[in-house]
XYZ file of C-alpha atoms in Angstrom:
517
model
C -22.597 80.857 -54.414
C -20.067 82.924 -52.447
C -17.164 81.986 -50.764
C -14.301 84.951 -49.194
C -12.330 82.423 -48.443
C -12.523 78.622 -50.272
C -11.583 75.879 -49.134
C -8.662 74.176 -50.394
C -9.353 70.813 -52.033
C -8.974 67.537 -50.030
C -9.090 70.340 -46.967
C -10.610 70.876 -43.666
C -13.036 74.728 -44.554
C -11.520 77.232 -42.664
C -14.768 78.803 -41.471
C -15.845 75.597 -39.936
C -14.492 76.471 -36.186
C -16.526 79.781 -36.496
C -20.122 77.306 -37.074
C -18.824 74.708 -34.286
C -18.368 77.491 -32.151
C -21.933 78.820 -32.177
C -23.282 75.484 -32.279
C -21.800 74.779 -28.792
C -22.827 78.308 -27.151
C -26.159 77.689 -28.938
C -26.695 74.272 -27.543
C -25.420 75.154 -24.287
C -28.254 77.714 -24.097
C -30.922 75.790 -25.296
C -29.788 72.673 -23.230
C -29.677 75.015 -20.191
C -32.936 76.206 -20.056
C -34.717 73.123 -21.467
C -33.095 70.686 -18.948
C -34.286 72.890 -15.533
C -37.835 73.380 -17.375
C -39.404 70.519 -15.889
C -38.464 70.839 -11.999
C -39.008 74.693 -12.503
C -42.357 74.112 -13.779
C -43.383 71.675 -10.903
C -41.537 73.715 -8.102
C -42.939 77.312 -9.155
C -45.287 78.123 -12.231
C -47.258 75.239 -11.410
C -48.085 75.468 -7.898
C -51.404 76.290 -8.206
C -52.260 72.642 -8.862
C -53.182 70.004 -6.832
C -49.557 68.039 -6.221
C -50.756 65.378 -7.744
C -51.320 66.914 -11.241
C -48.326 68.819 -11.344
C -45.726 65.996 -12.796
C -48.811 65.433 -15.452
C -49.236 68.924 -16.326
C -45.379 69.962 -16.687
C -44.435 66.758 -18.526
C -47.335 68.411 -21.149
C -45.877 71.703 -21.271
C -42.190 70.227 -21.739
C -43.202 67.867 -24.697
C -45.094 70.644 -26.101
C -42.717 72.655 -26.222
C -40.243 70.455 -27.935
C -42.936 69.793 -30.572
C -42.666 73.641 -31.393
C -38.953 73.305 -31.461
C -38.916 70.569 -33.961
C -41.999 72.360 -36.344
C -40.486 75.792 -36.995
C -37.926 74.021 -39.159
C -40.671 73.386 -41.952
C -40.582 77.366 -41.648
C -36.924 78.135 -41.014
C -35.939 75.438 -44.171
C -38.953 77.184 -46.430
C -37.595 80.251 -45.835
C -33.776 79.989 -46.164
C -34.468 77.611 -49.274
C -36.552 80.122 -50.770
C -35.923 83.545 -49.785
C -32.817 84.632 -47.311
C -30.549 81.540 -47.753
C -29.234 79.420 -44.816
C -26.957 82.434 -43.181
C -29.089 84.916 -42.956
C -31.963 83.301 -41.889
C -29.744 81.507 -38.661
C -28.877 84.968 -37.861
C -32.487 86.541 -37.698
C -33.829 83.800 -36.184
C -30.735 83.723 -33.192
C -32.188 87.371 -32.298
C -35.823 85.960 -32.020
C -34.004 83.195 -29.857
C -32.268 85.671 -27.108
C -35.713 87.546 -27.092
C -36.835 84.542 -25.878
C -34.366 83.581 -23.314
C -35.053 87.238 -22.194
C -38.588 86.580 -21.711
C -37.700 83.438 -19.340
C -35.446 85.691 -16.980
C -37.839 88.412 -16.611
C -41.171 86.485 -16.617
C -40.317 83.484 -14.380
C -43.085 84.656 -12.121
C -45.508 85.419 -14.998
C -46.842 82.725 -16.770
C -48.124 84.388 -19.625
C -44.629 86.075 -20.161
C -43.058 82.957 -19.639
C -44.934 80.595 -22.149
C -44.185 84.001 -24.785
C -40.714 83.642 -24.112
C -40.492 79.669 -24.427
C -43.016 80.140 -27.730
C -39.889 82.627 -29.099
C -37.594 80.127 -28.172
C -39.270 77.521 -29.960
C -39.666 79.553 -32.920
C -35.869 80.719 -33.418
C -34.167 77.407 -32.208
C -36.632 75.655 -34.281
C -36.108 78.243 -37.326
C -32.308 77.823 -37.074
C -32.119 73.567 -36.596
C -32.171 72.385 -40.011
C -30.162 75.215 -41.317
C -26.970 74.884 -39.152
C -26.242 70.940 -39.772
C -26.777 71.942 -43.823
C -25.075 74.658 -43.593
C -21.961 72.666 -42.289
C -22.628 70.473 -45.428
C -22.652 73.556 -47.891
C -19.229 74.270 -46.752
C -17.883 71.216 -48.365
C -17.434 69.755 -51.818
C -16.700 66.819 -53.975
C -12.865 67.347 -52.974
C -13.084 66.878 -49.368
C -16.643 65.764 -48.503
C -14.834 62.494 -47.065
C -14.030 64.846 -44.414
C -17.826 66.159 -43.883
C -18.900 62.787 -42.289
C -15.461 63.354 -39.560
C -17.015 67.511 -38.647
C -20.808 65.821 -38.533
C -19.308 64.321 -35.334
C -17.442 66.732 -34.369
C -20.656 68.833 -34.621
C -22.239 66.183 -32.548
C -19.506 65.869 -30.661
C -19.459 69.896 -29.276
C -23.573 69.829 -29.184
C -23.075 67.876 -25.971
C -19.779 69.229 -24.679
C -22.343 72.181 -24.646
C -24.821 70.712 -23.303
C -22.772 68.581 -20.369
C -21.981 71.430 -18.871
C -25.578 73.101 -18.854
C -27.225 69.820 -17.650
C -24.390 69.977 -14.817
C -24.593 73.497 -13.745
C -28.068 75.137 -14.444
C -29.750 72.613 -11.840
C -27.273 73.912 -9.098
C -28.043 77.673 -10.825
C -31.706 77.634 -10.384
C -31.545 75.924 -7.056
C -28.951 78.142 -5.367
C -29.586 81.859 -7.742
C -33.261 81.278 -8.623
C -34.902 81.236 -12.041
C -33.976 84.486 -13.465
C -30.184 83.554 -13.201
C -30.506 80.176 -14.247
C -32.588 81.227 -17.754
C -30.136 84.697 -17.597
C -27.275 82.794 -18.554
C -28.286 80.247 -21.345
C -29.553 83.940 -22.926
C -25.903 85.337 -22.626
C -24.515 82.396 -24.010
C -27.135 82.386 -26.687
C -26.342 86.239 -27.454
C -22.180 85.264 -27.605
C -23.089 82.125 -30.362
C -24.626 84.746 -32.317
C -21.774 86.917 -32.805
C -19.812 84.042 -33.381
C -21.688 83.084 -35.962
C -21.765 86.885 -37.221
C -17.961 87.136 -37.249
C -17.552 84.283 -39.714
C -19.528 86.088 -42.447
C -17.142 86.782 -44.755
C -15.575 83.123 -44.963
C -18.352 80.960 -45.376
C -19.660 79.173 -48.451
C -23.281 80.745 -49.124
C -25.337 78.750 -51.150
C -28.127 81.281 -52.631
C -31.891 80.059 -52.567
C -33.448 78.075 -55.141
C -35.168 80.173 -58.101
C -38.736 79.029 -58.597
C -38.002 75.841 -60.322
C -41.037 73.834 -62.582
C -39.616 70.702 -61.081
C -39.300 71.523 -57.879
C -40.262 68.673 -55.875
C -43.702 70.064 -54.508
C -44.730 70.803 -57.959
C -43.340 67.080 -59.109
C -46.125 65.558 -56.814
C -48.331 67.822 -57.678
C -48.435 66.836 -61.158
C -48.152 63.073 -59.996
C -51.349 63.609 -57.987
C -53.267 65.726 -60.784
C -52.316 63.507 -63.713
C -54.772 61.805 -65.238
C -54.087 58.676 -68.009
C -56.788 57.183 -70.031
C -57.896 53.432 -68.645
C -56.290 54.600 -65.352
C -57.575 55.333 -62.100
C -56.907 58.172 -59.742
C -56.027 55.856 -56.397
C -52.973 58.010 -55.731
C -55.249 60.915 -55.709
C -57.871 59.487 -53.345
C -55.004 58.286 -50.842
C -54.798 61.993 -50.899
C -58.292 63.389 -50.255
C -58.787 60.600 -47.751
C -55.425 62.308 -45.785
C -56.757 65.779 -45.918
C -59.986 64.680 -45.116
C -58.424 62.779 -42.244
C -56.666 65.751 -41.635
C -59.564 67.855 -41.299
C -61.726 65.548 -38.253
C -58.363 65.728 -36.244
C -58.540 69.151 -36.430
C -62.457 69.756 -36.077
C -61.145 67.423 -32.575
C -59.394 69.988 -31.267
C -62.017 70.932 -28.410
C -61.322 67.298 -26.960
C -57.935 66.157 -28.162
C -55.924 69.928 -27.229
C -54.862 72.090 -30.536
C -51.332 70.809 -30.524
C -52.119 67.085 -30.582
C -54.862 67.843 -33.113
C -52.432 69.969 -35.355
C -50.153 67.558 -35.240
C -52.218 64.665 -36.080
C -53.365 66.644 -39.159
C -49.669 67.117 -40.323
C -49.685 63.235 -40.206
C -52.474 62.552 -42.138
C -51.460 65.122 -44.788
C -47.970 64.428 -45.366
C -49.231 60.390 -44.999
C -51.944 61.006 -47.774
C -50.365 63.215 -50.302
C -46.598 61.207 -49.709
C -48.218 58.128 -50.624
C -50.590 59.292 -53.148
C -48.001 60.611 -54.985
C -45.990 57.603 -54.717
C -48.444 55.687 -56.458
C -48.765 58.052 -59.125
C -45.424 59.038 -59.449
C -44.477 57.626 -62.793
C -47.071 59.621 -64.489
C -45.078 63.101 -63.600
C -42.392 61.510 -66.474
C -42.499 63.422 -69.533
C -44.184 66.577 -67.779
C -40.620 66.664 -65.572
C -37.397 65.534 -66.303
C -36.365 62.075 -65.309
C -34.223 63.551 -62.259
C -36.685 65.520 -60.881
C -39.071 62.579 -60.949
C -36.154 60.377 -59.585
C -35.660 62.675 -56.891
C -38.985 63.560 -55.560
C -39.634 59.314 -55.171
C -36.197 59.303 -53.413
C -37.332 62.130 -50.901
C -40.162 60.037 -50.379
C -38.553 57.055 -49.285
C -36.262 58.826 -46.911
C -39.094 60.175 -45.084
C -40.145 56.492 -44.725
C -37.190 56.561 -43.122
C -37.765 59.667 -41.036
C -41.572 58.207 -39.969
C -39.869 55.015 -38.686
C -37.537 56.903 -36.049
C -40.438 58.582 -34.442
C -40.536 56.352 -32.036
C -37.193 56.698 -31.043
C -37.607 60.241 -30.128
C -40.463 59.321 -28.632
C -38.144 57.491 -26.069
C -35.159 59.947 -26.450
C -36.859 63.159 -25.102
C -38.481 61.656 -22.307
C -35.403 61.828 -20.540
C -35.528 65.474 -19.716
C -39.075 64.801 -17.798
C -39.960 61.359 -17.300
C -36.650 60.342 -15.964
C -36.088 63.385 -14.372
C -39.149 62.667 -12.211
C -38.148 58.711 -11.962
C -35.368 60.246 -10.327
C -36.765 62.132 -7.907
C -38.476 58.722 -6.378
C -35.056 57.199 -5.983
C -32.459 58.276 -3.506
C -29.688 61.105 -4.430
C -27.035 62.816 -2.148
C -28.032 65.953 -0.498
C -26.353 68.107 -2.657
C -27.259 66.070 -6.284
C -30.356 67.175 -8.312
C -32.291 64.478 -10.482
C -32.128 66.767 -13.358
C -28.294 66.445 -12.923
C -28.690 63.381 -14.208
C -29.103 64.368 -17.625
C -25.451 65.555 -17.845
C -24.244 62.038 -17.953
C -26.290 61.685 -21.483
C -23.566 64.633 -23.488
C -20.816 63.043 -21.501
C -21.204 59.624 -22.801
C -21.973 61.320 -26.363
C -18.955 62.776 -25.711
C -16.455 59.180 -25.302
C -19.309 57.334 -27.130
C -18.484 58.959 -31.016
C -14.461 58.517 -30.376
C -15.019 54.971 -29.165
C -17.672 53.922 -32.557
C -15.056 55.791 -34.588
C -11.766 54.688 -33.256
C -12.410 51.160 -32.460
C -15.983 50.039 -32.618
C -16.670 50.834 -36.316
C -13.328 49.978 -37.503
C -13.689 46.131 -35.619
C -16.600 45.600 -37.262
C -14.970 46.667 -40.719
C -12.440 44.118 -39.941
C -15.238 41.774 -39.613
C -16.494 42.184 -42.564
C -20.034 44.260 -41.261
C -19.991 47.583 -42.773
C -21.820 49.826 -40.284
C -23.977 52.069 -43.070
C -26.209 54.901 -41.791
C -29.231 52.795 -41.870
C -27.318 49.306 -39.812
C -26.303 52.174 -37.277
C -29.623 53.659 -36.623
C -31.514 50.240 -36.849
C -29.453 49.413 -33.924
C -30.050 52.630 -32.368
C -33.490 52.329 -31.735
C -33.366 49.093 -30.749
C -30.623 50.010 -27.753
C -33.370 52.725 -27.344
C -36.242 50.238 -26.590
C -34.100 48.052 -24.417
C -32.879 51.125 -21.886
C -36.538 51.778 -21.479
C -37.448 47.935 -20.199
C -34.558 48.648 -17.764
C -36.644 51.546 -16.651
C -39.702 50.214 -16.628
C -38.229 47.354 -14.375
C -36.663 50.052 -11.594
C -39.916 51.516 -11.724
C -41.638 48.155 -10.680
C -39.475 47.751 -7.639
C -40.314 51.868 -7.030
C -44.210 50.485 -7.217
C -43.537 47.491 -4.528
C -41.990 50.179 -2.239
C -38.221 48.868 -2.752
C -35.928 51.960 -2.401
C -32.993 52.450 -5.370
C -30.455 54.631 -5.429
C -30.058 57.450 -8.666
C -26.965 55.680 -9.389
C -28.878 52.914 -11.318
C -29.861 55.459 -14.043
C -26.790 55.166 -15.497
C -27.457 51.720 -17.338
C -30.353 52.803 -18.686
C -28.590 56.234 -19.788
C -25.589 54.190 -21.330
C -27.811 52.150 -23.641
C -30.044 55.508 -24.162
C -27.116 57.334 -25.725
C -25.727 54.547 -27.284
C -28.526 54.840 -29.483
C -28.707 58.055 -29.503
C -25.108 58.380 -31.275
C -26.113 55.827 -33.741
C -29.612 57.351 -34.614
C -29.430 61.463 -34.209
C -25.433 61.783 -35.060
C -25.757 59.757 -37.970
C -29.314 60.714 -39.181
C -28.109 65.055 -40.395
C -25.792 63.432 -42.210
C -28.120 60.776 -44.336
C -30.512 63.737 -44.610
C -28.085 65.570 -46.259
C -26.876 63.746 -48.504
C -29.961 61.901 -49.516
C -31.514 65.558 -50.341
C -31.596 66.753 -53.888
C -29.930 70.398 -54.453
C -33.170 72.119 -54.147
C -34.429 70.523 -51.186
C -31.286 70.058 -49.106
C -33.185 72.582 -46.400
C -36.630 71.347 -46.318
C -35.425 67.606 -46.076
C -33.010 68.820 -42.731
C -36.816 70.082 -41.505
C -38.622 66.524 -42.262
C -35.470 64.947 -40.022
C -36.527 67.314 -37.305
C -40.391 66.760 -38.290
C -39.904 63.336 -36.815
C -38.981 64.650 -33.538
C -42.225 66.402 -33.569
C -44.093 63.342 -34.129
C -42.435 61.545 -31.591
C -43.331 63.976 -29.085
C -46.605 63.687 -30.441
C -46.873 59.888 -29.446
C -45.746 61.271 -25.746
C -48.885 63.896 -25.479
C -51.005 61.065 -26.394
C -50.296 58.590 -24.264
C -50.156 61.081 -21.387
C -53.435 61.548 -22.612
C -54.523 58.458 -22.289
C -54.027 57.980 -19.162
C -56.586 60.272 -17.964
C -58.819 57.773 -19.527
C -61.068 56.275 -17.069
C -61.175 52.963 -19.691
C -57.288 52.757 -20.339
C -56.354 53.426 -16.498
C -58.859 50.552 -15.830
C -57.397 48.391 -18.220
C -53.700 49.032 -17.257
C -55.052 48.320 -13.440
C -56.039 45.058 -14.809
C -52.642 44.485 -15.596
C -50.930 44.758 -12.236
C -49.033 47.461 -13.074
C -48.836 51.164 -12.436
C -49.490 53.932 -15.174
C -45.908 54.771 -15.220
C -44.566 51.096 -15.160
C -47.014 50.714 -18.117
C -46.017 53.292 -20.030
C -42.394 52.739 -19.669
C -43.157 48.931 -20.995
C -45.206 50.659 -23.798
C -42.745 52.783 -25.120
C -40.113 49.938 -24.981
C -41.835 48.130 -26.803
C -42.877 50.609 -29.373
C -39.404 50.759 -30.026
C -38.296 47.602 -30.730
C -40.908 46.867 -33.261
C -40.550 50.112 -35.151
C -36.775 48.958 -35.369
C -38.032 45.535 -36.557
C -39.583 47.672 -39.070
C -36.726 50.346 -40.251
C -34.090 47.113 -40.457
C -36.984 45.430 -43.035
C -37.712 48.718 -44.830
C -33.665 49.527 -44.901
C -32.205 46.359 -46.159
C -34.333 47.297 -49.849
C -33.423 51.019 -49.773
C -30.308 52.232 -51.844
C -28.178 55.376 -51.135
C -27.509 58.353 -53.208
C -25.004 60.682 -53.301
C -26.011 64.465 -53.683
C -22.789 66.479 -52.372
C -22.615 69.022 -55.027
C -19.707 68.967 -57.302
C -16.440 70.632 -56.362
């Protein structure tokens, strides 16, 4: 571990302004370019299309490219965990990044150039997302980790200061400059977090990778899996087989299902069948390991329990940057407003949302005797989740029966959206981190971001479905239009999977793995 410049004890670090800094630049490009995707897609690379199929088509490309965001941090947490530590892997992976956005600016007219350029952009915003929230963490210690949970926020917090002014302004870019200059400047701003990030190199805390360890926790489950006990059987073991198995017909689907949905399906269907194999088997890894590392391979099991059960809540989350977006275009705006505009009312709220929870919602409820833990917080956050999507799905009823509304209605559904959102997103880095063992502190920040991949997942499917000559019969049976349908699906969806994470959460116990100061 190397530190220029440590941090004195009970102190704020010294190099954290340097890692805020890049995270807003950083999230200011991404949220520039990701938030104009959708209209650009529909109003230019997509025009070849019949009109009908165009909302369809760049609602796929949108989703799918947020599923590649939230992969490469399997690859960007392997890597720094294992090879170039958390540092220098951000900083390689930021050059792949402006490669990207330089892709989008010259290609805008070439699709093949452009879906490069948005593939690079997935790779090195993916590569760097579990790395920069840990590597906040790393910069703190036993001394003054009381004040890590205050710079999560504040983390948060200048994510969407970033990203209210790139919902705000790239709309108006791309519709007055054209595409080039509206993905031109998320790359500058992408290219200036960089060196920000580059200029704080000799202050921060560097945590070196993890030496090959025997109880590591992939070699822990491993041995769980393998182990055999006379008089036992091997269920653990066939839980696994039947998930690679599984994981093998959703790929050999790929010809029908598309290869992202199939890929991701098979990621399921591993990480369900060797995770809960090795659950079951677990306790025969004691002996062969030492008691922690058994201890904390079952405890990085159960938090991706926990991970699994928020799918669904990005599942609603992301939808805001395409499904929304083209709710909004049925309703009425000024002249001069863009839907897509909308979606700078979501980091504004973040924004006087986290001072309001901190200040004087959280503290009330103290008073009252309700502790709000991690896991109260983002039970309640999906819930708020599934309720701003049955607001939805009700404007989107009166949109059906020909009833016009106004954009300004968005913003209930918006409030409750991000209401959630700060209790599920802002809080969940923060769990992940501190639930992780040493070792594993990187790969667990890539299973939090996993579960944004598998909520985006549930999105390509159902979009799926409703090409489905059976399910677009059966939802005409129901009186209501695909979209209303959906919306109500989704809601739903929610609300029982936060049923299910208040159930699962009121039997789970925290750990503490700060490392020591």
């Amino acid at each position: 571990m190397s530190a220029a410049l440590p941090s004195a004890r009970g102190r704020l670090p010294r190099q954290i302004p340097y890692i805020i800094g890049n995270e807003g630049c950083e999230r200011f490009s991404f949220y520039g370019m990701r938030n104009i995707l959708t209209p650009f897609l529909i109003t230019s690379l997509l025009l070849h299309l019949p009109e009908a199929e165009r909302p369809g088509a760049a609602k796929d490309v949108f989703h799918t490219f947020v599923i590649g965001v939230y992969f490469f941090p399997l690859l960007g947490g392997w890597l720094a965990d294992r090879f170039f530590g958390k540092y220098h892997t951000v900083l390689w992976m930021s050059l792949v990044y402006c490669l990207g956005h330089l892709c989008l600016a010259l290609f805008e007219r070439h699709p093949t150039g452009f879906y490069a350029g948005l593939g690079l952009i997935a790779l090195g915003a993916g590569g760097i997302k579990p790395l920069v929230a840990s590597f906040v963490g790393d910069q703190f210690d036993q001394g003054n980790k009381h004040l890590a949970k205050v710079v999560f926020d504040a983390f948060y917090w200048i994510i969407n200061f970033g990203s209210f002014f790139a919902s705000l302004l790239m709309p108006m870019f791309l519709h007055h400059f054209g595409a080039a200059v509206a993905f031109g400047i998320p790359g500058a701003l992408m290219f200036v977090a960089t060196f920000v990030l580059w200029l704080g190199r000799r202050r921060y805390v560097m945590v070196p990778p993890s030496p090959p360890d025997p109880d590591a926790f992939s070699r822990v489950v491993r041995t769980a899996l393998l182990a055999q006990l006379p008089g036992q059987g091997r269920a653990g073991l066939w839980l696994a087989g039947a998930g690679a198995l599984a994981a093998a017909v959703a790929l050999a689907m790929t010809p029908w299902l598309g290869f992202v949905i199939a890929l991701c399906l098979a990621i399921v269907a591993l990480i369900g069948g060797i995770g809960g194999g090795a659950w079951l088997q677990m306790e025969r890894a004691r002996g062969r390991h030492p008691d922690v590392a058994v201890d904390g391979a079952r405890n990085v099991l159960r938090v991706l329990v926990i991970f699994a059960l928020t799918t669904p809540f990005f599942s609603l989350f992301d939808q805001k940057a395409s499904t929304w977006v083209l709710q909004g275009h049925a309703m009425s705006t000024p002249h001069w407003f863009h839907p897509a505009q909308m979606q700078a009312l979501n980091p504004l709220l973040v924004m006087l949302l986290i001072p309001f929870n901190n200040l004087v919602l959280f503290p009330l409820l103290r008073r009252r005797r309700c502790e709000p833990t991690a896991l109260r917080k983002m039970t309640a956050g999906i819930a708020f989740a599934g309720v701003a999507w049955i607001v939805v799905g009700g404007y989107q009823l009166l949109l059906d029966d020909g009833h016009g509304l106004s954009i300004v209605w968005q913003v209930l559904p918006y409030l409750l959206l991000t209401f959630g959102e700060v209790l599920v997103a802002a809080t969940g880095p923060e769990f992940a981190y501190s639930q992780a063992p040493a070792s594993m502190k990187g790969v667990m920040m890539s299973f939090w971001y996993l579960a944004t991949t598998i909520g985006n997942l549930w999105v390509l499917i159902a979009n799926a479905a409703v090409r489905n000559d059976t399910v677009t019969g059966h939802i005409e049976a129901t009186g209501l239009s695909a979209d209303a349908f959906q919306m109500f699906f989704f809601a739903a969806f929610a609300l029982l999977a936060a049923l299910a994470f208040g159930a699962y959460a009121r039997r789970y116990r925290e750990v503490d793995n700060y490392r020591a100061a």
